[in-house]
């Protein structure tokens, strides 16, 4: 039995449907704390932000929405994260199922379908991972909040559950207006949160390799090796850069003890790449840390997970290509494998189109608002990378600006993944070739 | 008879030597208007800026330097422009002399030399073009300044010559502190200046095609077709964008008559791409026009000319690659030719390394100065693209910041061109290939 829709289109439609249902639910009077019903733009923006696991908000999640509203938001980002992890894994399988890629690819290009059996088995495994990880992290957080902060079980349970689901799905929503700032020096909170962010954001294909070939890293896929090593480089680089850039900043980690400086620099590095939690005020960071965020937020996390951005694997492919060219090698290679040229072209295309989207979004927002460029760039990349960090201007943007951000979130979340899959599926041979010419470069 | 040095290294050394000689000359008391001798950092920065035809300055060219100093600067950017046009053309010939690229390339990779006959014949033609174009433009400007503004012949002659040489070499130096602002509504000045900028900046290979195959555009090289069409798109796009973004700006073209709005928007578009003249205050432009400048300045002009940036042809190759991928075509193609894959890889490498340099330069300058990010990005791209426009912060940067800018100018001018050539010349076959794998992208 076969499914019937072009998979990239099916994913897009599913996410649009989730946004619409979410918007309607959030406009119900019962969703708002004061029972008055939220305006359409607030409901729409929040629904897009939740479904796209971004976390940008124009209202304070903890006080504006009722318990029902908050639960709706949580369900939306849980579904958004779960749906995307499943969908992206399936899309990845379609183009990457076996080493004999070309054969497989050709068959599937013709049929352009997925067997339903694939769908349900992948979904099952993703569900198990999701539930297991969230269970462990939620228990730790709830215990910590109850024992360490004197929260009642109900309050600790709700806060622990909400932040766990938000962390695993890299959603970045918090029921506190200042995010996790109140726990900035509590490794027992930030630690489990970072773990959930990492596991959710590294992507299903890597988790699969880690689980099934734990003792045999040599046989991990090239994708897993690239994603894991790239992630480590980004985490370490982001940590060191944040530490240096913020060390003396009196408005952020400057006054902290050394251990807390280390903890919070690490948290910045982990969270900036796509989760979007903040334990310190983003608006108070130095300009160079903002610039660091531009890079980390644009790159994002692992493919086929809850993370956004253009993905670590994509950037790794570009890096290998440039490295090969600089060394004069004909092949982009790593870990004893060469990267297929079609993967290289797809990586470049995703990066270029992503950059174009960010550039266009930036110019539009500069045009329709009066905020400085650095805050606009931050907001645009945060939306595109579905990060959700903000220097604090989201709520003050005009409605058109918020709609632009919503489009950026949707394209950043759904577009980059479906684009890559569409590129692979649309590959075809041409009946002729033009003669080659070598234009001057540089 | 053969030359003896790796050409990329020879070009780098020649430019370093010119910078050193220029620095020494500008430190002479005779070079400064008050006869006191300029500090080393002022002399060095000015020499780098002149040799690299950038036009960024920390002192006012017209009042700080004596006539001897100004003449030294003019000779430096004349030599810098002439030298680079010649050198880049030669480097381009080495890798691109005939359609049978691969054969040619292999021979030359082994010898890595240039015949001296090539050098002198190319230099001769470049010299003829340089003298002819500058003669025509200078005569027009001098007449206009004498007849239209009542300048004496000496004053008109010096100003006309200086600005002509500066325009043709895309150097952007002016002997007026406010650039060409006093001529902002004079098409008889801005027109010839734009012509000189265009001819100097389109690059020698295109000029060669235009001259020898004027009536036969079908047989122009792919490089010429890409560069000309890309340049037209950028000029038109930049013109329209600047017109829209500045139309109502009371501090720039807002108060102008419609004809002057059109003229100055065109001038912004022509000049932003690498020349670096300004007829209106860059610091007064809207933030969205600054962002437009980021793009135009980074791209720059044509290869093997006086223009900077990563070059129009480089970006055109990337565009064709992405277009092919989106269409599902195996080849990047245009005008009935396909772009060689090695040219694609070189283009990507130049773009990626250029972006990395800009990002690193930005973060360093953010770290060592207190200026807002948008002005820092502007300054960094302006230096890297050897544009020379500034929002006005150059002189206020600390010495380390000015040294960073000097490095950016040098890398932007010498690095991008020698990098591309080195990439081609370093190509080699490997005795083995690894098995292929297709990592997930996006
Ligand atoms: K997020
Ligand atoms: K210039």
XYZ file of N, CA, C and O and ligand atoms in Angstrom, chain A residues 52-55 169-172 274-276 385-388, ligand 1:
61
model
N 6.107 25.803 14.687
C 7.460 25.825 14.115
C 8.529 25.777 15.199
O 9.702 26.067 14.931
N 8.173 25.418 16.397
C 9.063 25.300 17.562
C 10.083 26.437 17.628
O 11.272 26.220 17.815
N 9.562 27.666 17.516
C 10.464 28.808 17.523
C 10.572 29.448 18.897
O 11.665 29.576 19.457
N 9.436 29.894 19.431
C 9.486 30.493 20.751
C 9.493 32.005 20.764
O 9.526 32.612 21.829
N 11.856 19.742 22.325
C 11.433 20.143 20.992
C 12.146 21.407 20.517
O 11.798 21.974 19.495
N 13.134 21.837 21.288
C 13.861 23.059 20.937
C 12.907 24.211 20.663
O 13.123 25.015 19.754
N 11.841 24.272 21.443
C 10.792 25.248 21.184
C 11.082 26.590 21.840
O 10.680 27.638 21.346
N 11.751 26.576 22.972
C 12.146 27.840 23.588
C 11.032 28.591 24.280
O 11.254 29.697 24.779
N 19.544 26.830 18.511
C 18.178 26.642 18.024
C 17.131 26.556 19.115
O 15.965 26.808 18.877
N 17.534 26.203 20.345
C 16.531 26.013 21.393
C 15.851 27.327 21.741
O 14.630 27.430 21.799
N 16.665 28.355 21.982
C 16.078 29.656 22.203
C 15.674 29.959 23.625
O 14.974 30.939 23.884
N 15.841 30.670 11.809
C 16.461 29.497 12.429
C 15.563 28.857 13.478
O 16.006 27.959 14.191
N 14.332 29.311 13.586
C 13.367 28.878 14.601
C 14.022 28.780 15.981
O 13.884 27.799 16.701
N 14.743 29.849 16.332
C 15.449 29.892 17.608
C 14.565 30.492 18.685
O 14.359 29.905 19.746
N 14.044 31.684 18.393
C 13.115 32.281 19.330
C 13.731 33.227 20.330
O 13.029 33.786 21.164
K 13.340 27.483 19.302
